[in-house]
XYZ file of C-alpha atoms in Angstrom:
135
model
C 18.901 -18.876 0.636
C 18.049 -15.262 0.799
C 18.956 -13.495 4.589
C 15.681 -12.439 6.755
C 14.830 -8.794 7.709
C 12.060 -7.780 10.184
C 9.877 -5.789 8.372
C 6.338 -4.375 10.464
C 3.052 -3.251 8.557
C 1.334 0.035 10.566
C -1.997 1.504 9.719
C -3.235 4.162 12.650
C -5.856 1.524 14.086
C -3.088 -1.175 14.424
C -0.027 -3.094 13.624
C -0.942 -5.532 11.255
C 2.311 -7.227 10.814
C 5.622 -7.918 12.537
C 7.334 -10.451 11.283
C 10.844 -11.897 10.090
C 10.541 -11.967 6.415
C 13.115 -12.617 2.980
C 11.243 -10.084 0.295
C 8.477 -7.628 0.739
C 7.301 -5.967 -2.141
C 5.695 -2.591 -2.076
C 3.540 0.051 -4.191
C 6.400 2.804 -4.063
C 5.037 6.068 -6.130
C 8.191 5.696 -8.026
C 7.495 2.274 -9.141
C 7.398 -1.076 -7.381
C 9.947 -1.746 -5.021
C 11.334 -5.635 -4.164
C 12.657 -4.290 -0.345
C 15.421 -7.674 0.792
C 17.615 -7.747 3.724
C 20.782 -5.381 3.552
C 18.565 -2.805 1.273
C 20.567 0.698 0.937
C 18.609 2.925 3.354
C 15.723 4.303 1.643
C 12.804 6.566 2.333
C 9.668 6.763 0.045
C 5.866 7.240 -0.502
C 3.393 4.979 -0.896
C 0.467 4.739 -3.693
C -2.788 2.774 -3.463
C -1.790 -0.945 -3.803
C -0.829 -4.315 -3.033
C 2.180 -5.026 -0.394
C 3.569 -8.675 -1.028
C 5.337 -10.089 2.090
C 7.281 -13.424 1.779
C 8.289 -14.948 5.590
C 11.083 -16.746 6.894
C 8.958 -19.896 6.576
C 8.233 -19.374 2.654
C 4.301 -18.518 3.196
C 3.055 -15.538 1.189
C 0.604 -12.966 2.250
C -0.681 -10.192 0.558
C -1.971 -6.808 1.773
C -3.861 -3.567 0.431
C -2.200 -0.082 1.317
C -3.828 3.062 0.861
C -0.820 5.297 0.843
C 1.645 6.164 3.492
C 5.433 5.938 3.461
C 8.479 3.070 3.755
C 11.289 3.078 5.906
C 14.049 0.901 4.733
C 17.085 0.038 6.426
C 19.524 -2.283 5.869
C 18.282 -4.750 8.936
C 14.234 -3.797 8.292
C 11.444 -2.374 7.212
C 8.805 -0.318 8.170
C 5.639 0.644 6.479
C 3.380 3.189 7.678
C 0.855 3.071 6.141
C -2.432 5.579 6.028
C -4.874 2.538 5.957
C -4.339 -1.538 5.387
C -5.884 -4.682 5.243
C -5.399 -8.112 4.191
C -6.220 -8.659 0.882
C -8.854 -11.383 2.147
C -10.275 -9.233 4.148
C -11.047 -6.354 2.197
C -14.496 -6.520 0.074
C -15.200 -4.556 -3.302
C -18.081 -2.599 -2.498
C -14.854 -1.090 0.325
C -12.839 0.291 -2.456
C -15.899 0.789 -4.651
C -17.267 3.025 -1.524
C -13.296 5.118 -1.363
C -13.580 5.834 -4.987
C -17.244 7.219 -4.886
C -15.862 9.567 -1.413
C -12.801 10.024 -3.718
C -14.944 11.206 -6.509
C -17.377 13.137 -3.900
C -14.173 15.323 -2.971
C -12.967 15.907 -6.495
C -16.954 17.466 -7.472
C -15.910 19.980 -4.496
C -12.305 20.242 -5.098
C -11.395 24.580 -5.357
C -7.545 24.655 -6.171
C -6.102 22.872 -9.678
C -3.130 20.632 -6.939
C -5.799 19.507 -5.060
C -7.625 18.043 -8.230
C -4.925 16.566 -9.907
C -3.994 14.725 -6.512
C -7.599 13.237 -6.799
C -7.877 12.259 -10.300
C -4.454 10.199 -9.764
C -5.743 8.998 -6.492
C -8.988 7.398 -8.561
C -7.162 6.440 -11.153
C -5.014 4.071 -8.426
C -8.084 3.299 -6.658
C -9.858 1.781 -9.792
C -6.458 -0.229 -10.862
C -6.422 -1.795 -7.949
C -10.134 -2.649 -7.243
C -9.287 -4.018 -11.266
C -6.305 -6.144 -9.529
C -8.354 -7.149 -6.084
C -11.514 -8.693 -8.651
C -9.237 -10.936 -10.376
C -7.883 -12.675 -7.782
């Protein structure tokens, strides 16, 4: 039986989660990360994607993150994120609508950084509306 870890979800409107938990998986820019209780300490970004947290009780919930950054200790988590929702919660034409803004930005976009930043952004954007359909 795997050892429990708090672990809290933060977006700027709220905290949408704080909860004993045995595994939470995140969207790390590096790669996905399986974060369990007595993790090395570990700070890292976020990318567009799907946060899967697994309680105590054995219940899974899912969750869409649109960036932001993980802090993991050995006895938690804690992901601050830019914006979240529940996957349940969050409707198509919502990430449909970020990746026409996302778009929008990229028509006006001066400096080479900023462009690149917003292709990749997209590109994350579109995988994971691709993901959120086929569930």
């Amino acid at each position: 039986m795997a050892d429990n870890f708090n672990f809290e979800l933060v977006s700027p409107e709220r905290l949408l989660l704080s909860e004993m938990v045995t595994e939470v998986v995140i969207p790390a820019t590096e790669g996905e990360m399986t974060v369990m209780a007595h993790h090395a300490p570990t700070m890292t970004t976020i990318k567009p994607g799907i946060v899967s947290v697994r309680s105590s009780g054995g219940s899974k919930q899912d969750y869409v993150v649109f960036g932001g950054f993980a802090d993991i200790l050995p006895t938690g988590c804690t992901l601050l994120a830019e914006s979240a929702v529940a996957v349940e919660d969050l409707s198509k034409d919502e990430l449909t609508r970020r990746i026409e803004a996302a778009k929008k930005e990229l028509e006006d976009a001066l400096h080479h950084e900023h462009k690149s930043k917003l292709e990749h952004f997209i590109m994350e954007l579109t995988h994971l509306r691709g993901i959120v359909q086929q569930d």
